[in-house]
mmCIF file of C-alpha atoms in Angstrom:
data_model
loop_
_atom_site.group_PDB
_atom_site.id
_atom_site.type_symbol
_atom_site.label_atom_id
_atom_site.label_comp_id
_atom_site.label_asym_id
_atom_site.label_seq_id
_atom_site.Cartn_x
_atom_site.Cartn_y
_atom_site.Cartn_z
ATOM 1 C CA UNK A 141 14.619 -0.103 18.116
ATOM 2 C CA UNK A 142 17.555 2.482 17.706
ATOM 3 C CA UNK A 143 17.860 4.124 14.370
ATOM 4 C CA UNK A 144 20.631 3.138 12.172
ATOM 5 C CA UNK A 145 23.112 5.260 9.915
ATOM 6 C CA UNK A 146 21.736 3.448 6.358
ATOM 7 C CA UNK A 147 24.858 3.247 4.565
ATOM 8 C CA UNK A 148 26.054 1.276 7.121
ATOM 9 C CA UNK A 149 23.037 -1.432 7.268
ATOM 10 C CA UNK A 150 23.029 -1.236 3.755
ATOM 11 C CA UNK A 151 26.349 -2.125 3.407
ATOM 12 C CA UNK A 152 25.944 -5.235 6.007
ATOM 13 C CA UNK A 153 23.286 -6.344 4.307
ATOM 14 C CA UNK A 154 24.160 -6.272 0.461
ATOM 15 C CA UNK A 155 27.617 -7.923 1.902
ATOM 16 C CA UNK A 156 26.028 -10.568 4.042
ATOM 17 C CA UNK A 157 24.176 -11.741 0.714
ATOM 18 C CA UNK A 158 20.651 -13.098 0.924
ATOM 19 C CA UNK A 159 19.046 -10.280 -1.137
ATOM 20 C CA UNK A 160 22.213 -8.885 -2.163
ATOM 21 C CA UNK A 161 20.620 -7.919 -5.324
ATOM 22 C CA UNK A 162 18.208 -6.007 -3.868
ATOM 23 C CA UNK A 163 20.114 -4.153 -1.370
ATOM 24 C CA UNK A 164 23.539 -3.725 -3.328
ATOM 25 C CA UNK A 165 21.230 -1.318 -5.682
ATOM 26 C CA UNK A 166 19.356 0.320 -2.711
ATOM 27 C CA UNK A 167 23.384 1.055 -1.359
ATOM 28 C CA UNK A 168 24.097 2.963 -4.113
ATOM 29 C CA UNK A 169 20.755 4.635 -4.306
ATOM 30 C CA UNK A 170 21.357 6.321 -0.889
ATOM 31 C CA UNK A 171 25.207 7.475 -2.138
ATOM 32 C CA UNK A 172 23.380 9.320 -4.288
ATOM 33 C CA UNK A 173 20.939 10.671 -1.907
ATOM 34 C CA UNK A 174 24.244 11.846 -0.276
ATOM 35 C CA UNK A 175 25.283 13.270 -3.879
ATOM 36 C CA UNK A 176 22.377 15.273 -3.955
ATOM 37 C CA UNK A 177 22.942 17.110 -1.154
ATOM 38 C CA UNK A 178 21.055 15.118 1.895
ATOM 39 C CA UNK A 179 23.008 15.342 5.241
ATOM 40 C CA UNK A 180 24.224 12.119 5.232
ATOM 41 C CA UNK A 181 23.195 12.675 9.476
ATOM 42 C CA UNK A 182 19.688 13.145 8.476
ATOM 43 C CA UNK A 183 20.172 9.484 6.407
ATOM 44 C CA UNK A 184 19.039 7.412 9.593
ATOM 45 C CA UNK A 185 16.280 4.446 9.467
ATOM 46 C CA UNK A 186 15.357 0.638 10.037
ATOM 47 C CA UNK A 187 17.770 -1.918 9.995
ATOM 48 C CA UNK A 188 16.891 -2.591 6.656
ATOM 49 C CA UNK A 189 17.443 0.447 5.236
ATOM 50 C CA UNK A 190 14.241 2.245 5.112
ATOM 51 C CA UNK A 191 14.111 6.264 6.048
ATOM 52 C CA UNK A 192 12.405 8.699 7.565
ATOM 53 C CA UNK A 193 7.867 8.488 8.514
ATOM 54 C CA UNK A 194 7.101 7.151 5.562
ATOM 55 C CA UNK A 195 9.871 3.928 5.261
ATOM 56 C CA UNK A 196 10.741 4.347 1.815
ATOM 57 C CA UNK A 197 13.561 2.602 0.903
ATOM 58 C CA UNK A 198 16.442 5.064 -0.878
ATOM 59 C CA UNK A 199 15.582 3.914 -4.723
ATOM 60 C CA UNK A 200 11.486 4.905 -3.831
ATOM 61 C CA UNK A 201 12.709 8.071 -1.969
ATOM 62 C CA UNK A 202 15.012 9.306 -5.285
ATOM 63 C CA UNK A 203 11.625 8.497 -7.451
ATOM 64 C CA UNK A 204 8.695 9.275 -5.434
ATOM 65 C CA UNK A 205 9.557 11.491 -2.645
ATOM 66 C CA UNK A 206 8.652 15.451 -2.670
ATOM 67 C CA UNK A 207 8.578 18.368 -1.180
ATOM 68 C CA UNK A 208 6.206 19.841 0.528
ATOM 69 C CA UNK A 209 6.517 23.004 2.167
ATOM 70 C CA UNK A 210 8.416 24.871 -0.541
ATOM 71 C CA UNK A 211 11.936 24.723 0.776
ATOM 72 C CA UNK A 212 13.771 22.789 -2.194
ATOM 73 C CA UNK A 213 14.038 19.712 0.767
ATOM 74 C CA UNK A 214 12.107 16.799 0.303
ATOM 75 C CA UNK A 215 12.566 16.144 4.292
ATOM 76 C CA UNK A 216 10.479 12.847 5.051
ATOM 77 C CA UNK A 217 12.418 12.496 8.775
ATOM 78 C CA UNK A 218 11.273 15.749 10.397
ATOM 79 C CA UNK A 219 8.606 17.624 8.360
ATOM 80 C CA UNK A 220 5.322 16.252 8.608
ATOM 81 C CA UNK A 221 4.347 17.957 4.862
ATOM 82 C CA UNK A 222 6.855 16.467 3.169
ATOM 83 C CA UNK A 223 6.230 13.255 4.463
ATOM 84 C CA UNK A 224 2.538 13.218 3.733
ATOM 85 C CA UNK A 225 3.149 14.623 0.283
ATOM 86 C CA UNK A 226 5.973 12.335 -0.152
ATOM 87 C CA UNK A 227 3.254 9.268 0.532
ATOM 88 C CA UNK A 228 0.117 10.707 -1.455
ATOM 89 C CA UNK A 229 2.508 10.737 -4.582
ATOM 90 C CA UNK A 230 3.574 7.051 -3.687
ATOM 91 C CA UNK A 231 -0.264 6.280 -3.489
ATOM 92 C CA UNK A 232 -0.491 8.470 -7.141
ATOM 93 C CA UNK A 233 2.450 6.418 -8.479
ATOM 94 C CA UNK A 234 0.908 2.938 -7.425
ATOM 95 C CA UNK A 235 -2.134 3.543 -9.335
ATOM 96 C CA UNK A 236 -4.876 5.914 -6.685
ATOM 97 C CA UNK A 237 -7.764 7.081 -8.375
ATOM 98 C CA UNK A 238 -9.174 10.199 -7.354
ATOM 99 C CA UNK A 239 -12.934 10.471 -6.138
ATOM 100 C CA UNK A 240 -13.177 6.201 -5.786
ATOM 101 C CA UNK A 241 -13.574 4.369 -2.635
ATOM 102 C CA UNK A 242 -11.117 2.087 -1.723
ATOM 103 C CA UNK A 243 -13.385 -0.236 -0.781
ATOM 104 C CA UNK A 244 -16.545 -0.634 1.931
ATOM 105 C CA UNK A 245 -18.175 -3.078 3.788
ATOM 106 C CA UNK A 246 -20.612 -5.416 2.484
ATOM 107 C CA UNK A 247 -22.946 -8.459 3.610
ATOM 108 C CA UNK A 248 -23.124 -11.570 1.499
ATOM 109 C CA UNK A 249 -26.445 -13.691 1.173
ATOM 110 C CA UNK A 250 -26.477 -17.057 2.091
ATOM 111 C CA UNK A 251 -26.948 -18.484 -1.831
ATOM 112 C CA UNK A 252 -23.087 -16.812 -2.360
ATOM 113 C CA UNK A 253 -21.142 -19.045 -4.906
ATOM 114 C CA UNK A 254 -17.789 -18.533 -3.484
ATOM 115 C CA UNK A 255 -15.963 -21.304 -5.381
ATOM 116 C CA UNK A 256 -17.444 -19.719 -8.502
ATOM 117 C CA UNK A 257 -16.162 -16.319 -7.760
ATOM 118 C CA UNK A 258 -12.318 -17.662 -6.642
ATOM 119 C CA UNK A 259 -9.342 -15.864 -8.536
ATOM 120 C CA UNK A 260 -7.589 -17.833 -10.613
ATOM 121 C CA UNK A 261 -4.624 -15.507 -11.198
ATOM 122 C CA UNK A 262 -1.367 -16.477 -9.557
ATOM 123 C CA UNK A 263 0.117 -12.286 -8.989
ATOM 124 C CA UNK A 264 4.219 -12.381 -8.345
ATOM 125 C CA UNK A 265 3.848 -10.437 -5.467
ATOM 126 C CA UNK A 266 2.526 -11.416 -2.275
ATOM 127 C CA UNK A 267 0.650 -14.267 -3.787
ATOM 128 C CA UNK A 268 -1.077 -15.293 0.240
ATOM 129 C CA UNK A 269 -2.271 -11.841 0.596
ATOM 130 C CA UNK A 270 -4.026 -11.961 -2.972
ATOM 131 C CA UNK A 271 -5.157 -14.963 -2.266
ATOM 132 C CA UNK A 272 -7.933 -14.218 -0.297
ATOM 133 C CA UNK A 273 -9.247 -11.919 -2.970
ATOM 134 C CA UNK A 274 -12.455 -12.796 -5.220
ATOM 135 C CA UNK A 275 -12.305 -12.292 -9.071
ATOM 136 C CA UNK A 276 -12.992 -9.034 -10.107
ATOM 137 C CA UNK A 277 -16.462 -7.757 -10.502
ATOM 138 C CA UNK A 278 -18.219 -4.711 -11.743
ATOM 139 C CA UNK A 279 -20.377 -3.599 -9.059
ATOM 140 C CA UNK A 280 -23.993 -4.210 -10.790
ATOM 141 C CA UNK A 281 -22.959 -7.549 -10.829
ATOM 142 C CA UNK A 282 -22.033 -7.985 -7.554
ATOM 143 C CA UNK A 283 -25.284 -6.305 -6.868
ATOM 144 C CA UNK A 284 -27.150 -9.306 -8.884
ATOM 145 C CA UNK A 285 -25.475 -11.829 -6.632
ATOM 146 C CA UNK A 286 -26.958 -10.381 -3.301
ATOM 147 C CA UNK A 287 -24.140 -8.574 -2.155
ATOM 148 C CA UNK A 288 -25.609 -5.281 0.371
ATOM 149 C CA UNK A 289 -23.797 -2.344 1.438
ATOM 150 C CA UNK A 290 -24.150 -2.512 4.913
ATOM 151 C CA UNK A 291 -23.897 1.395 4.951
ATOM 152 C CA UNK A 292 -27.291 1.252 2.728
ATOM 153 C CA UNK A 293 -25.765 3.135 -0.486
ATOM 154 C CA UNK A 294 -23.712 1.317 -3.267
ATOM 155 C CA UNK A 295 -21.166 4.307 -4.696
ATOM 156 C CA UNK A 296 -21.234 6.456 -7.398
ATOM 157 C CA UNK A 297 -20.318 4.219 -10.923
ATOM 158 C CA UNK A 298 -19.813 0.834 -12.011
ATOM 159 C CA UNK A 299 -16.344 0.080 -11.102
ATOM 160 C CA UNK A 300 -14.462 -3.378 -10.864
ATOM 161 C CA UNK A 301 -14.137 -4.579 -7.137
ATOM 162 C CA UNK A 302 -13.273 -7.883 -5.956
ATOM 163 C CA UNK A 303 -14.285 -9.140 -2.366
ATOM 164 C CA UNK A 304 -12.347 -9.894 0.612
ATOM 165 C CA UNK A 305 -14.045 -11.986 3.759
ATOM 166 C CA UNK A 306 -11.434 -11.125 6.394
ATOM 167 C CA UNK A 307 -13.551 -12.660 9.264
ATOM 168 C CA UNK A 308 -14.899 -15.577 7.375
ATOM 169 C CA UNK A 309 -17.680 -16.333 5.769
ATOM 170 C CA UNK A 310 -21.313 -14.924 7.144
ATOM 171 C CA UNK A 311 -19.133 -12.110 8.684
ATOM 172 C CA UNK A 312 -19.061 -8.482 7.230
ATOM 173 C CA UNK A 313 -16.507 -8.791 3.970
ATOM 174 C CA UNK A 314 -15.863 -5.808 1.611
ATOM 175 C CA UNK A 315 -15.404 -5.220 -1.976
ATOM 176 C CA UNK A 316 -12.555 -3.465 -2.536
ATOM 177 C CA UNK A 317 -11.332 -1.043 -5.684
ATOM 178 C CA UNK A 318 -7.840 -0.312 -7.225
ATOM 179 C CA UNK A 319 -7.533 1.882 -4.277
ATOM 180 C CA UNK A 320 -6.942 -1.056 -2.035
ATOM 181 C CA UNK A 321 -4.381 -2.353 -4.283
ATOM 182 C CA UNK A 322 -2.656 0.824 -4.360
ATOM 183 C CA UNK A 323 -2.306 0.894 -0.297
ATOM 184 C CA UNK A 324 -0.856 -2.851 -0.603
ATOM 185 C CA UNK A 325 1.668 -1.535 -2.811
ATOM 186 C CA UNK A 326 2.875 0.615 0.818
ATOM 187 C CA UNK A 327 2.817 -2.587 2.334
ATOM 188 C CA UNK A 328 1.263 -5.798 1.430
ATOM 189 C CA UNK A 329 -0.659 -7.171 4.206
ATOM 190 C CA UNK A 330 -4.706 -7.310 3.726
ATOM 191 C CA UNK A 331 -5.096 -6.231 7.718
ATOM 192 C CA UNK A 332 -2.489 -3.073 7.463
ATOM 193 C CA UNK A 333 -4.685 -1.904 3.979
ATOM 194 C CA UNK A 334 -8.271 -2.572 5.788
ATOM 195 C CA UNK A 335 -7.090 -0.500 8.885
ATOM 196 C CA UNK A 336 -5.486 2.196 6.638
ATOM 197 C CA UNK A 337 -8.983 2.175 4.989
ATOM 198 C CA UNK A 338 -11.487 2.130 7.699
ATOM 199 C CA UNK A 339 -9.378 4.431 9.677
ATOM 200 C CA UNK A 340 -9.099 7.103 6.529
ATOM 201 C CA UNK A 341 -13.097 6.610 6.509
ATOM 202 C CA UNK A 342 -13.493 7.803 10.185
ATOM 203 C CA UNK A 343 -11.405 10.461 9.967
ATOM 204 C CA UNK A 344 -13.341 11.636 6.516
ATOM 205 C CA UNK A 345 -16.486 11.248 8.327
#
């Protein structure tokens, strides 16, 4: 899909009306991108608005993004730095802790209360996504319920995790830290964060 100048979709959408709210504000966010100096050519995305390798909408690009490489330019559409840097402060922003896993892959024992251990907190954002996620537990007490690390090793600490059974039950699940909540902050979808995570873990390795 071609790029599009984002003043323009912007403009189409806030005008057309369904989140007019929403992208009204994000309209004049990226006038005052233009303000602050960015070619308004370099201001090319999605449809709906969102620039450069790292899809931040104009408001989250005025907060979060930064530069990189040292030349005054936080340029997330053609310099790799500034794009990366511009996403590990998102990540910072949405709540990353430093030195914590994200999460890792666990097996469940058959006794597993699962109905005991269901969330009863309604979040206002992507309720369906969080609604595959356990209560939070500190890990010695998942521990006491069975749960194994299928890598052998539990980590470092006793943080809160809650646990995710993407394939079902029986099937490898995962507890997962604030971490994961901070990657589905970037985008809220439970498969996106997992492969974001498992992917991050290869590389590492």
């Amino acid at each position: 899909q071609a790029e599009q100048h984002a003043p323009d979709a912007l403009a189409s959408l806030a005008f057309e009306g369904r989140r007019r709210p929403l992208f009204e504000g994000e309209l004049v966010a990226v006038l005052k991108m233009i303000d602050r100096g960015v070619p308004s050519y370099a201001i090319t995305g999605s449809w709906a608005g969102a620039l450069g390798k790292p899809q931040f909408l104009p408001s989250v690009y005025l907060k979060l993004a930064r530069d990189g490489d040292g030349d005054g330019y936080a340029d997330i559409w053609n310099s790799e730095v500034d794009a990366m840097t511009s996403i590990a402060n998102y990540l910072l922003n949405a709540g990353w802790r430093r030195d914590e896993p994200w999460g890792f892959a666990i097996s469940t024992p058959a006794s597993l209360n699962r109905a005991a251990l269901r969330s009863t907190i309604t979040p206002p954002r992507c309720p369906r996504v969080f609604a595959r996620h356990s209560k939070w537990l500190r890990l010695s007490e998942w521990r006491a319920l069975g749960i194994a690390p299928q890598g052998g090793v539990w980590p470092k600490g006793d943080m809160f995790a809650t646990l995710i059974e993407p394939d079902g039950e029986g099937q490898t699940g995962y507890l997962l830290g604030s971490n994961y909540r901070a990657i589905l902050d970037y985008n809220c979808s439970n498969f996106y964060a997992l492969s974001v995570g498992l992917l991050a873990d290869e590389i590492y390795r």
